[in-house]
Amino acid sequence: MEILFLIGRIIVGLFYLFNAANHLIMGTEQMTQYAAYKGVPAPRLAVIVSGILLLISGLSFLLGVYPGIGVLSAVLFFLPVTFKMHNFWAVQDQQQRIIEMVNFNKNMALMGAALMFLLIERWPFSLIPNLWPF
């Protein structure tokens, strides 16, 4: 079972790191434009900060280091992003509403999964073991 936990941790960590790269390197301009369209104040700064939160979460989950900080970073990312960027209830176009609803639900599920990580006291194959609860 420990190897399955490691495989899952790698998959989740890489997911967060890929999205961090989108925020910080590959898609900064497009995400900044979308954040501005959604009415986010200081959209470029918001994209960069959200990318840093994703980077922290991704590294934490991938390496198994300070998982509590990884969870906190994920929650700090998901709370504002989910409700501001994917507010499907305010979207008039039916197709766009469905897209936003899917993204809203995905983010809520990812946030819930991140919160469940807090229950795991020992992360097998961690880079630096026994640093819980941080």
PDB file of C-alpha atoms in Angstrom:
ATOM      1  CA  MET A   1       0.000   0.000   0.000  1.00  0.00           C
ATOM      2  CA  GLU A   2       2.862   2.386   0.685  1.00  0.00           C
ATOM      3  CA  ILE A   3       3.998   2.203  -2.940  1.00  0.00           C
ATOM      4  CA  LEU A   4       0.452   3.085  -4.069  1.00  0.00           C
ATOM      5  CA  PHE A   5       0.494   6.087  -1.748  1.00  0.00           C
ATOM      6  CA  LEU A   6       3.818   7.148  -3.300  1.00  0.00           C
ATOM      7  CA  ILE A   7       2.448   6.743  -6.834  1.00  0.00           C
ATOM      8  CA  GLY A   8      -0.625   8.782  -5.920  1.00  0.00           C
ATOM      9  CA  ARG A   9       1.541  11.420  -4.267  1.00  0.00           C
ATOM     10  CA  ILE A  10       3.683  11.697  -7.402  1.00  0.00           C
ATOM     11  CA  ILE A  11       0.616  12.061  -9.630  1.00  0.00           C
ATOM     12  CA  VAL A  12      -0.953  14.718  -7.398  1.00  0.00           C
ATOM     13  CA  GLY A  13       2.342  16.566  -6.903  1.00  0.00           C
ATOM     14  CA  LEU A  14       3.017  16.682 -10.643  1.00  0.00           C
ATOM     15  CA  PHE A  15      -0.525  17.924 -11.275  1.00  0.00           C
ATOM     16  CA  TYR A  16       0.046  20.856  -8.940  1.00  0.00           C
ATOM     17  CA  LEU A  17       3.521  21.536 -10.379  1.00  0.00           C
ATOM     18  CA  PHE A  18       2.202  21.501 -13.950  1.00  0.00           C
ATOM     19  CA  ASN A  19      -0.429  24.048 -12.997  1.00  0.00           C
ATOM     20  CA  ALA A  20       2.171  26.129 -11.144  1.00  0.00           C
ATOM     21  CA  ALA A  21       4.224  26.207 -14.349  1.00  0.00           C
ATOM     22  CA  ASN A  22       1.126  27.365 -16.238  1.00  0.00           C
ATOM     23  CA  HIS A  23       0.709  30.235 -13.795  1.00  0.00           C
ATOM     24  CA  LEU A  24       4.359  31.211 -13.509  1.00  0.00           C
ATOM     25  CA  ILE A  25       5.923  30.391 -16.876  1.00  0.00           C
ATOM     26  CA  MET A  26       3.797  29.152 -19.752  1.00  0.00           C
ATOM     27  CA  GLY A  27       0.405  30.818 -19.401  1.00  0.00           C
ATOM     28  CA  THR A  28       0.946  33.880 -17.239  1.00  0.00           C
ATOM     29  CA  GLU A  29      -0.353  36.361 -19.813  1.00  0.00           C
ATOM     30  CA  GLN A  30      -3.457  34.383 -20.730  1.00  0.00           C
ATOM     31  CA  MET A  31      -4.296  33.723 -17.087  1.00  0.00           C
ATOM     32  CA  THR A  32      -3.741  37.383 -16.239  1.00  0.00           C
ATOM     33  CA  GLN A  33      -6.156  38.398 -18.986  1.00  0.00           C
ATOM     34  CA  TYR A  34      -8.745  35.896 -17.773  1.00  0.00           C
ATOM     35  CA  ALA A  35      -8.339  37.031 -14.150  1.00  0.00           C
ATOM     36  CA  ALA A  36      -8.821  40.643 -15.282  1.00  0.00           C
ATOM     37  CA  TYR A  37     -11.939  39.604 -17.222  1.00  0.00           C
ATOM     38  CA  LYS A  38     -13.277  37.952 -14.049  1.00  0.00           C
ATOM     39  CA  GLY A  39     -12.697  41.191 -12.091  1.00  0.00           C
ATOM     40  CA  VAL A  40      -9.763  40.029  -9.985  1.00  0.00           C
ATOM     41  CA  PRO A  41      -7.907  43.002  -8.485  1.00  0.00           C
ATOM     42  CA  ALA A  42      -4.214  43.129  -9.472  1.00  0.00           C
ATOM     43  CA  PRO A  43      -4.700  40.177 -11.819  1.00  0.00           C
ATOM     44  CA  ARG A  44      -1.024  39.620 -12.689  1.00  0.00           C
ATOM     45  CA  LEU A  45      -0.024  39.600  -9.020  1.00  0.00           C
ATOM     46  CA  ALA A  46      -2.944  37.248  -8.259  1.00  0.00           C
ATOM     47  CA  VAL A  47      -1.798  34.838 -10.981  1.00  0.00           C
ATOM     48  CA  ILE A  48       1.774  34.887  -9.673  1.00  0.00           C
ATOM     49  CA  VAL A  49       0.725  34.403  -6.035  1.00  0.00           C
ATOM     50  CA  SER A  50      -1.616  31.592  -7.002  1.00  0.00           C
ATOM     51  CA  GLY A  51       1.219  30.002  -8.987  1.00  0.00           C
ATOM     52  CA  ILE A  52       3.493  30.164  -5.948  1.00  0.00           C
ATOM     53  CA  LEU A  53       0.805  28.509  -3.803  1.00  0.00           C
ATOM     54  CA  LEU A  54       0.509  25.730  -6.396  1.00  0.00           C
ATOM     55  CA  LEU A  55       4.303  25.360  -6.466  1.00  0.00           C
ATOM     56  CA  ILE A  56       4.462  25.009  -2.679  1.00  0.00           C
ATOM     57  CA  SER A  57       1.644  22.454  -2.676  1.00  0.00           C
ATOM     58  CA  GLY A  58       3.112  20.499  -5.554  1.00  0.00           C
ATOM     59  CA  LEU A  59       6.580  20.263  -4.031  1.00  0.00           C
ATOM     60  CA  SER A  60       5.172  19.407  -0.617  1.00  0.00           C
ATOM     61  CA  PHE A  61       2.975  16.602  -1.936  1.00  0.00           C
ATOM     62  CA  LEU A  62       5.539  15.260  -4.403  1.00  0.00           C
ATOM     63  CA  LEU A  63       8.402  15.154  -1.901  1.00  0.00           C
ATOM     64  CA  GLY A  64       6.310  14.419   1.179  1.00  0.00           C
ATOM     65  CA  VAL A  65       7.848  17.378   2.979  1.00  0.00           C
ATOM     66  CA  TYR A  66       5.759  19.527   5.336  1.00  0.00           C
ATOM     67  CA  PRO A  67       2.411  18.181   4.096  1.00  0.00           C
ATOM     68  CA  GLY A  68       0.499  20.529   6.422  1.00  0.00           C
ATOM     69  CA  ILE A  69       2.034  23.515   4.646  1.00  0.00           C
ATOM     70  CA  GLY A  70       1.201  21.887   1.304  1.00  0.00           C
ATOM     71  CA  VAL A  71      -2.419  21.473   2.354  1.00  0.00           C
ATOM     72  CA  LEU A  72      -2.590  25.053   3.642  1.00  0.00           C
ATOM     73  CA  SER A  73      -1.162  26.336   0.348  1.00  0.00           C
ATOM     74  CA  ALA A  74      -3.684  24.301  -1.625  1.00  0.00           C
ATOM     75  CA  VAL A  75      -6.613  25.572   0.446  1.00  0.00           C
ATOM     76  CA  LEU A  76      -5.357  29.167   0.188  1.00  0.00           C
ATOM     77  CA  PHE A  77      -5.262  28.675  -3.577  1.00  0.00           C
ATOM     78  CA  PHE A  78      -8.614  26.933  -3.955  1.00  0.00           C
ATOM     79  CA  LEU A  79     -10.825  29.102  -1.751  1.00  0.00           C
ATOM     80  CA  PRO A  80     -10.541  32.369  -3.666  1.00  0.00           C
ATOM     81  CA  VAL A  81      -9.920  30.842  -7.094  1.00  0.00           C
ATOM     82  CA  THR A  82     -12.862  28.461  -6.945  1.00  0.00           C
ATOM     83  CA  PHE A  83     -15.408  31.050  -5.883  1.00  0.00           C
ATOM     84  CA  LYS A  84     -14.091  34.002  -7.929  1.00  0.00           C
ATOM     85  CA  MET A  85     -12.908  32.381 -11.144  1.00  0.00           C
ATOM     86  CA  HIS A  86     -15.471  29.587 -11.440  1.00  0.00           C
ATOM     87  CA  ASN A  87     -18.643  31.312 -10.230  1.00  0.00           C
ATOM     88  CA  PHE A  88     -20.902  29.346 -12.570  1.00  0.00           C
ATOM     89  CA  TRP A  89     -24.028  30.774 -10.912  1.00  0.00           C
ATOM     90  CA  ALA A  90     -23.224  34.199 -12.384  1.00  0.00           C
ATOM     91  CA  VAL A  91     -22.558  33.007 -15.953  1.00  0.00           C
ATOM     92  CA  GLN A  92     -25.337  33.592 -18.497  1.00  0.00           C
ATOM     93  CA  ASP A  93     -24.027  31.529 -21.438  1.00  0.00           C
ATOM     94  CA  GLN A  94     -25.171  27.920 -20.852  1.00  0.00           C
ATOM     95  CA  GLN A  95     -22.059  26.290 -22.360  1.00  0.00           C
ATOM     96  CA  GLN A  96     -19.708  28.526 -20.356  1.00  0.00           C
ATOM     97  CA  ARG A  97     -21.800  27.908 -17.232  1.00  0.00           C
ATOM     98  CA  ILE A  98     -21.255  24.154 -17.605  1.00  0.00           C
ATOM     99  CA  ILE A  99     -17.507  24.641 -18.063  1.00  0.00           C
ATOM    100  CA  GLU A 100     -17.327  26.824 -14.960  1.00  0.00           C
ATOM    101  CA  MET A 101     -19.443  24.345 -12.979  1.00  0.00           C
ATOM    102  CA  VAL A 102     -17.096  21.491 -13.930  1.00  0.00           C
ATOM    103  CA  ASN A 103     -14.077  23.551 -12.858  1.00  0.00           C
ATOM    104  CA  PHE A 104     -15.806  24.639  -9.641  1.00  0.00           C
ATOM    105  CA  ASN A 105     -16.598  21.028  -8.742  1.00  0.00           C
ATOM    106  CA  LYS A 106     -13.097  19.850  -9.676  1.00  0.00           C
ATOM    107  CA  ASN A 107     -11.539  22.490  -7.439  1.00  0.00           C
ATOM    108  CA  MET A 108     -13.857  21.632  -4.551  1.00  0.00           C
ATOM    109  CA  ALA A 109     -12.940  17.940  -4.895  1.00  0.00           C
ATOM    110  CA  LEU A 110      -9.214  18.728  -5.029  1.00  0.00           C
ATOM    111  CA  MET A 111      -9.527  20.937  -1.964  1.00  0.00           C
ATOM    112  CA  GLY A 112     -11.383  18.177  -0.141  1.00  0.00           C
ATOM    113  CA  ALA A 113      -8.711  15.649  -1.100  1.00  0.00           C
ATOM    114  CA  ALA A 114      -5.991  18.002   0.110  1.00  0.00           C
ATOM    115  CA  LEU A 115      -7.765  18.386   3.452  1.00  0.00           C
ATOM    116  CA  MET A 116      -7.873  14.586   3.799  1.00  0.00           C
ATOM    117  CA  PHE A 117      -4.059  14.559   3.602  1.00  0.00           C
ATOM    118  CA  LEU A 118      -4.076  16.109   7.079  1.00  0.00           C
ATOM    119  CA  LEU A 119      -5.219  12.777   8.522  1.00  0.00           C
ATOM    120  CA  ILE A 120      -2.141  10.938   7.250  1.00  0.00           C
ATOM    121  CA  GLU A 121       0.465  11.100   9.995  1.00  0.00           C
ATOM    122  CA  ARG A 122       3.304   9.292   8.229  1.00  0.00           C
ATOM    123  CA  TRP A 123       4.009   9.836   4.562  1.00  0.00           C
ATOM    124  CA  PRO A 124       5.975   6.831   3.259  1.00  0.00           C
ATOM    125  CA  PHE A 125       9.023   7.521   1.093  1.00  0.00           C
ATOM    126  CA  SER A 126       9.146  11.180   2.097  1.00  0.00           C
ATOM    127  CA  LEU A 127      12.294  13.106   1.275  1.00  0.00           C
ATOM    128  CA  ILE A 128      12.529  14.261   4.888  1.00  0.00           C
ATOM    129  CA  PRO A 129      10.478  11.886   7.066  1.00  0.00           C
ATOM    130  CA  ASN A 130       8.722  12.620  10.351  1.00  0.00           C
ATOM    131  CA  LEU A 131       8.112  16.346   9.898  1.00  0.00           C
ATOM    132  CA  TRP A 132       4.417  16.042  10.671  1.00  0.00           C
ATOM    133  CA  PRO A 133       2.283  18.033  11.487  1.00  0.00           C
ATOM    134  CA  PHE A 134       3.970  20.758   9.436  1.00  0.00           C
TER     135      PHE A 134
END
